[in-house]
mmCIF file of C-alpha atoms in Angstrom:
data_model
loop_
_atom_site.group_PDB
_atom_site.id
_atom_site.type_symbol
_atom_site.label_atom_id
_atom_site.label_comp_id
_atom_site.label_asym_id
_atom_site.label_seq_id
_atom_site.Cartn_x
_atom_site.Cartn_y
_atom_site.Cartn_z
ATOM 1 C CA MET A 250 104.013 89.319 99.387
ATOM 2 C CA THR A 251 105.501 91.859 96.865
ATOM 3 C CA ILE A 252 105.609 95.440 98.310
ATOM 4 C CA PHE A 253 106.763 98.473 97.193
ATOM 5 C CA ASN A 254 107.277 101.334 100.186
ATOM 6 C CA ASN A 255 105.293 98.964 102.434
ATOM 7 C CA LYS A 256 102.465 99.070 99.769
ATOM 8 C CA VAL A 257 101.060 96.185 97.754
ATOM 9 C CA ALA A 258 102.544 96.416 94.535
ATOM 10 C CA ILE A 259 100.630 97.657 91.620
ATOM 11 C CA ILE A 260 101.235 97.551 87.892
ATOM 12 C CA THR A 261 99.044 99.771 85.469
ATOM 13 C CA ILE A 262 98.149 99.392 82.019
ATOM 14 C CA ASP A 263 96.461 102.035 80.279
ATOM 15 C CA GLY A 264 95.446 102.909 76.530
ATOM 16 C CA PRO A 265 92.556 103.452 74.076
ATOM 17 C CA THR A 266 89.966 100.479 73.146
ATOM 18 C CA ALA A 267 91.442 97.427 71.490
ATOM 19 C CA SER A 268 94.751 98.624 72.190
ATOM 20 C CA GLY A 269 95.430 95.078 73.800
ATOM 21 C CA LYS A 270 95.690 96.068 77.509
ATOM 22 C CA GLY A 271 93.232 93.757 78.548
ATOM 23 C CA THR A 272 94.979 90.654 77.105
ATOM 24 C CA ILE A 273 98.696 91.942 78.056
ATOM 25 C CA ALA A 274 97.120 92.895 81.689
ATOM 26 C CA ARG A 275 95.378 89.353 82.563
ATOM 27 C CA ALA A 276 98.242 87.413 81.347
ATOM 28 C CA LEU A 277 100.900 89.692 83.295
ATOM 29 C CA ALA A 278 98.553 89.332 86.367
ATOM 30 C CA GLN A 279 98.507 85.197 85.831
ATOM 31 C CA THR A 280 102.419 85.244 85.319
ATOM 32 C CA LEU A 281 103.015 87.163 88.413
ATOM 33 C CA GLY A 282 100.214 85.366 90.639
ATOM 34 C CA PHE A 283 98.418 88.832 91.033
ATOM 35 C CA HIS A 284 95.161 90.198 91.126
ATOM 36 C CA TYR A 285 93.440 91.537 87.970
ATOM 37 C CA LEU A 286 91.092 94.637 87.665
ATOM 38 C CA ASP A 287 89.121 95.254 84.378
ATOM 39 C CA SER A 288 88.445 99.129 85.225
ATOM 40 C CA GLY A 289 86.700 99.323 81.824
ATOM 41 C CA ALA A 290 84.212 96.605 83.026
ATOM 42 C CA LEU A 291 82.997 98.349 85.647
ATOM 43 C CA TYR A 292 82.296 101.452 83.425
ATOM 44 C CA ARG A 293 80.505 98.622 80.993
ATOM 45 C CA ILE A 294 78.549 97.042 83.913
ATOM 46 C CA LEU A 295 77.339 100.277 85.160
ATOM 47 C CA ALA A 296 76.402 101.520 81.760
ATOM 48 C CA TRP A 297 74.725 98.050 81.211
ATOM 49 C CA HIS A 298 72.921 98.287 84.574
ATOM 50 C CA SER A 299 71.785 101.878 84.736
ATOM 51 C CA ALA A 300 70.492 101.077 81.515
ATOM 52 C CA GLN A 301 68.196 98.183 82.862
ATOM 53 C CA LEU A 302 66.753 100.756 85.128
ATOM 54 C CA GLY A 303 66.094 103.654 82.651
ATOM 55 C CA VAL A 304 68.363 105.605 83.564
ATOM 56 C CA ALA A 305 69.241 108.080 80.672
ATOM 57 C CA SER A 306 73.123 108.429 79.419
ATOM 58 C CA ASP A 307 73.241 112.180 80.467
ATOM 59 C CA ASP A 308 71.632 112.013 84.219
ATOM 60 C CA GLU A 309 75.140 112.354 86.125
ATOM 61 C CA ILE A 310 73.539 112.430 89.523
ATOM 62 C CA ALA A 311 71.182 109.192 88.601
ATOM 63 C CA LEU A 312 74.217 107.543 87.087
ATOM 64 C CA ALA A 313 76.397 108.439 90.055
ATOM 65 C CA ASP A 314 73.667 107.032 92.265
ATOM 66 C CA CYS A 315 73.815 103.978 90.412
ATOM 67 C CA ALA A 316 77.575 103.469 90.601
ATOM 68 C CA ARG A 317 77.530 103.903 94.329
ATOM 69 C CA MET A 318 75.066 101.111 94.658
ATOM 70 C CA LEU A 319 76.780 98.794 92.294
ATOM 71 C CA ASP A 320 76.789 95.081 92.896
ATOM 72 C CA CYS A 321 79.351 93.371 90.664
ATOM 73 C CA ARG A 322 82.297 90.928 91.071
ATOM 74 C CA PHE A 323 84.914 89.116 88.800
ATOM 75 C CA ASP A 324 84.840 85.421 88.848
ATOM 76 C CA GLY A 325 87.767 84.235 86.452
ATOM 77 C CA ALA A 326 86.391 85.018 82.940
ATOM 78 C CA THR A 327 82.826 85.700 84.358
ATOM 79 C CA VAL A 328 81.657 89.044 85.102
ATOM 80 C CA TRP A 329 78.757 89.364 87.767
ATOM 81 C CA CYS A 330 76.081 92.324 88.307
ATOM 82 C CA GLY A 331 74.035 90.926 91.082
ATOM 83 C CA ALA A 332 72.876 87.630 90.195
ATOM 84 C CA THR A 333 73.213 88.241 86.695
ATOM 85 C CA ASP A 334 76.033 86.913 84.369
ATOM 86 C CA VAL A 335 76.665 89.796 82.000
ATOM 87 C CA SER A 336 79.954 88.826 81.206
ATOM 88 C CA GLU A 337 78.713 89.249 77.289
ATOM 89 C CA LEU A 338 76.181 91.458 78.047
ATOM 90 C CA ILE A 339 78.452 94.496 78.862
ATOM 91 C CA ARG A 340 80.715 93.563 75.615
ATOM 92 C CA SER A 341 78.493 94.599 72.919
ATOM 93 C CA GLU A 342 79.313 97.861 70.818
ATOM 94 C CA ALA A 343 76.247 99.560 71.986
ATOM 95 C CA ASN A 344 77.100 99.210 75.476
ATOM 96 C CA GLY A 345 80.589 99.876 75.071
ATOM 97 C CA LEU A 346 79.711 103.211 73.623
ATOM 98 C CA ARG A 347 77.278 104.057 76.473
ATOM 99 C CA ALA A 348 79.853 102.961 78.789
ATOM 100 C CA SER A 349 82.502 105.752 76.916
ATOM 101 C CA GLN A 350 79.583 108.351 77.227
ATOM 102 C CA VAL A 351 78.932 107.527 81.450
ATOM 103 C CA SER A 352 82.360 107.497 82.168
ATOM 104 C CA GLN A 353 83.158 111.392 81.109
ATOM 105 C CA TYR A 354 81.140 112.126 84.518
ATOM 106 C CA TRP A 355 83.084 113.231 87.444
ATOM 107 C CA GLY A 356 80.490 112.368 89.853
ATOM 108 C CA VAL A 357 80.467 108.850 88.130
ATOM 109 C CA ARG A 358 84.168 108.647 88.320
ATOM 110 C CA GLN A 359 84.263 109.554 91.987
ATOM 111 C CA ALA A 360 81.754 107.142 92.812
ATOM 112 C CA LEU A 361 83.579 104.442 91.443
ATOM 113 C CA LEU A 362 87.124 105.494 92.457
ATOM 114 C CA GLN A 363 87.029 103.663 95.929
ATOM 115 C CA LEU A 364 85.727 100.376 94.582
ATOM 116 C CA GLN A 365 88.716 100.311 91.949
ATOM 117 C CA LYS A 366 91.009 101.189 95.108
ATOM 118 C CA ASP A 367 89.793 98.351 97.026
ATOM 119 C CA PHE A 368 90.936 95.487 94.456
ATOM 120 C CA ALA A 369 94.664 96.622 95.495
ATOM 121 C CA ARG A 370 95.636 93.718 97.956
ATOM 122 C CA ALA A 371 98.400 90.976 98.397
ATOM 123 C CA PRO A 372 100.465 90.041 96.757
ATOM 124 C CA GLY A 373 99.738 92.368 94.150
ATOM 125 C CA LEU A 374 97.634 93.924 91.496
ATOM 126 C CA VAL A 375 97.639 94.401 87.880
ATOM 127 C CA ALA A 376 94.640 97.236 86.758
ATOM 128 C CA ASP A 377 94.265 98.034 83.148
ATOM 129 C CA GLY A 378 92.013 101.285 81.923
ATOM 130 C CA ARG A 379 92.329 104.562 80.615
ATOM 131 C CA ASP A 380 93.300 106.671 84.266
ATOM 132 C CA MET A 381 94.691 103.677 86.209
ATOM 133 C CA GLY A 382 98.098 105.349 86.292
ATOM 134 C CA THR A 383 96.991 108.870 86.411
ATOM 135 C CA VAL A 384 94.563 109.172 88.880
ATOM 136 C CA VAL A 385 93.372 105.738 90.421
ATOM 137 C CA PHE A 386 96.851 104.371 91.549
ATOM 138 C CA THR A 387 99.313 107.061 90.882
ATOM 139 C CA GLU A 388 101.605 105.739 93.384
ATOM 140 C CA ALA A 389 102.351 102.291 91.214
ATOM 141 C CA PRO A 390 106.049 101.790 90.773
ATOM 142 C CA LEU A 391 105.079 100.475 87.228
ATOM 143 C CA LYS A 392 102.884 101.947 84.654
ATOM 144 C CA VAL A 393 102.336 101.273 81.134
ATOM 145 C CA PHE A 394 100.927 102.929 78.191
ATOM 146 C CA LEU A 395 99.721 100.967 75.331
ATOM 147 C CA THR A 396 99.053 102.354 72.098
ATOM 148 C CA ALA A 397 98.129 101.574 68.359
ATOM 149 C CA SER A 398 96.677 102.885 65.436
ATOM 150 C CA ALA A 399 92.970 103.700 64.955
ATOM 151 C CA GLN A 400 93.158 101.409 61.658
ATOM 152 C CA ILE A 401 94.779 98.469 63.589
ATOM 153 C CA ARG A 402 92.527 98.675 66.384
ATOM 154 C CA ALA A 403 89.559 98.387 64.561
ATOM 155 C CA GLN A 404 90.981 95.274 62.641
ATOM 156 C CA ARG A 405 91.433 93.632 65.975
ATOM 157 C CA ARG A 406 87.977 94.554 67.139
ATOM 158 C CA ALA A 407 86.577 93.382 63.881
ATOM 159 C CA ALA A 408 88.368 89.819 64.251
ATOM 160 C CA GLN A 409 86.943 89.728 67.377
ATOM 161 C CA LEU A 410 83.155 90.053 66.231
ATOM 162 C CA GLY A 411 84.281 87.359 63.617
ATOM 163 C CA LEU A 412 83.675 90.420 60.448
ATOM 164 C CA ASP A 413 84.831 89.440 56.889
ATOM 165 C CA GLU A 414 87.255 92.359 55.468
ATOM 166 C CA LYS A 415 85.150 92.337 51.906
ATOM 167 C CA ARG A 416 81.672 91.000 53.216
ATOM 168 C CA ASP A 417 81.620 93.259 56.005
ATOM 169 C CA ALA A 418 83.345 96.555 54.756
ATOM 170 C CA GLY A 419 80.725 98.834 55.735
ATOM 171 C CA ARG A 420 80.220 97.565 59.168
ATOM 172 C CA ILE A 421 83.977 97.734 59.896
ATOM 173 C CA ARG A 422 84.294 101.326 58.570
ATOM 174 C CA THR A 423 81.923 101.821 61.395
ATOM 175 C CA LEU A 424 83.702 100.374 63.827
ATOM 176 C CA LEU A 425 86.666 102.640 62.427
ATOM 177 C CA GLN A 426 84.526 105.556 63.068
ATOM 178 C CA ASP A 427 82.809 104.714 66.868
ATOM 179 C CA LEU A 428 86.616 103.530 67.953
ATOM 180 C CA GLN A 429 87.614 107.156 66.711
ATOM 181 C CA ALA A 430 84.705 108.951 68.482
ATOM 182 C CA ARG A 431 85.513 107.432 71.417
ATOM 183 C CA ASP A 432 89.697 108.093 71.460
ATOM 184 C CA ALA A 433 88.213 111.768 70.781
ATOM 185 C CA ARG A 434 85.792 111.697 73.969
ATOM 186 C CA ASP A 435 88.354 109.989 76.192
ATOM 187 C CA GLN A 436 91.121 112.115 75.069
ATOM 188 C CA ASN A 437 88.945 115.483 75.296
ATOM 189 C CA ARG A 438 87.094 115.056 78.297
ATOM 190 C CA THR A 439 87.486 117.338 81.199
ATOM 191 C CA HIS A 440 87.627 114.651 83.944
ATOM 192 C CA ALA A 441 90.716 111.910 83.875
ATOM 193 C CA PRO A 442 91.503 112.255 80.064
ATOM 194 C CA LEU A 443 93.212 109.571 78.169
ATOM 195 C CA VAL A 444 96.815 110.173 78.420
ATOM 196 C CA ALA A 445 99.838 108.620 79.604
ATOM 197 C CA ALA A 446 100.988 109.173 83.110
ATOM 198 C CA ALA A 447 104.589 111.155 82.831
ATOM 199 C CA ASP A 448 106.315 108.368 84.127
ATOM 200 C CA ALA A 449 104.634 105.686 81.848
ATOM 201 C CA TYR A 450 106.510 103.243 79.783
ATOM 202 C CA THR A 451 104.768 103.448 76.148
ATOM 203 C CA LEU A 452 104.415 100.449 74.118
ATOM 204 C CA VAL A 453 103.559 100.606 70.740
ATOM 205 C CA ASN A 454 101.316 97.358 70.335
ATOM 206 C CA GLU A 455 101.640 96.740 66.728
ATOM 207 C CA GLY A 456 103.213 93.918 65.299
ATOM 208 C CA LEU A 457 103.823 92.233 68.634
ATOM 209 C CA SER A 458 102.560 88.738 69.693
ATOM 210 C CA VAL A 459 101.067 88.529 73.129
ATOM 211 C CA ALA A 460 104.149 86.711 74.095
ATOM 212 C CA GLU A 461 106.324 89.705 73.126
ATOM 213 C CA ALA A 462 104.678 92.151 74.466
ATOM 214 C CA LEU A 463 104.397 90.410 78.002
ATOM 215 C CA ALA A 464 107.949 89.500 77.533
ATOM 216 C CA LEU A 465 108.928 93.517 77.624
ATOM 217 C CA VAL A 466 106.394 94.335 80.038
ATOM 218 C CA LEU A 467 107.914 91.541 82.473
ATOM 219 C CA HIS A 468 111.185 93.228 81.949
ATOM 220 C CA TRP A 469 110.437 96.477 82.723
ATOM 221 C CA TRP A 470 108.873 95.327 85.879
ATOM 222 C CA HIS A 471 112.127 93.446 87.130
ATOM 223 C CA GLU A 472 114.286 96.421 86.160
ATOM 224 C CA LYS A 473 111.849 98.580 88.243
ATOM 225 C CA LYS A 474 112.049 95.961 91.214
ATOM 226 C CA LEU A 475 115.942 95.980 91.317
ATOM 227 C CA SER A 476 115.660 99.722 91.061
ATOM 228 C CA ILE A 477 113.743 100.475 94.093
#
């Protein structure tokens, strides 16, 4: 078991959408044999589930109630909400935008806080999101903040969707605009805004392969272990 100060080891990786934090966090968890938490998926599950129930994206009380009763689990790459496989359903751009909207509410974030904390168990946890290091796991010995320009992140998202730079230029411009709008909401929301923790390592994830970014985070992790 890997422990720090008698607590399960936790590594947080925060950053804006399409910064590559999920890819790096999953690879890191697999390399270290740690559990993995995609906190963004929880908000996407809530966004999808509340929409199925007809809850408006601005009804904070009803959204918080949904969050407290959320029945979800991760089985490898499969994400479940109750008995429904929502792995693909929650990844749509429309649902991602709704997730960004519902996540701004304090009541929703508080309702999901304990659920996120419960993922911390031996031998360790890699948690990615937007406030893992600043709110949820402030005691984590290693905190990483991934960032990249909006243009590069829009290109990555377009590639994930199989869009062609020339044929789908209009849709790619819309992706960029939506991404910038989401950045603004995440950075300027009253509760748990998207910022790097004061003690976080910043990784500018531009021009790096997954292997190169992973190697850098592993280097920081081993340094942190030696210093504690």
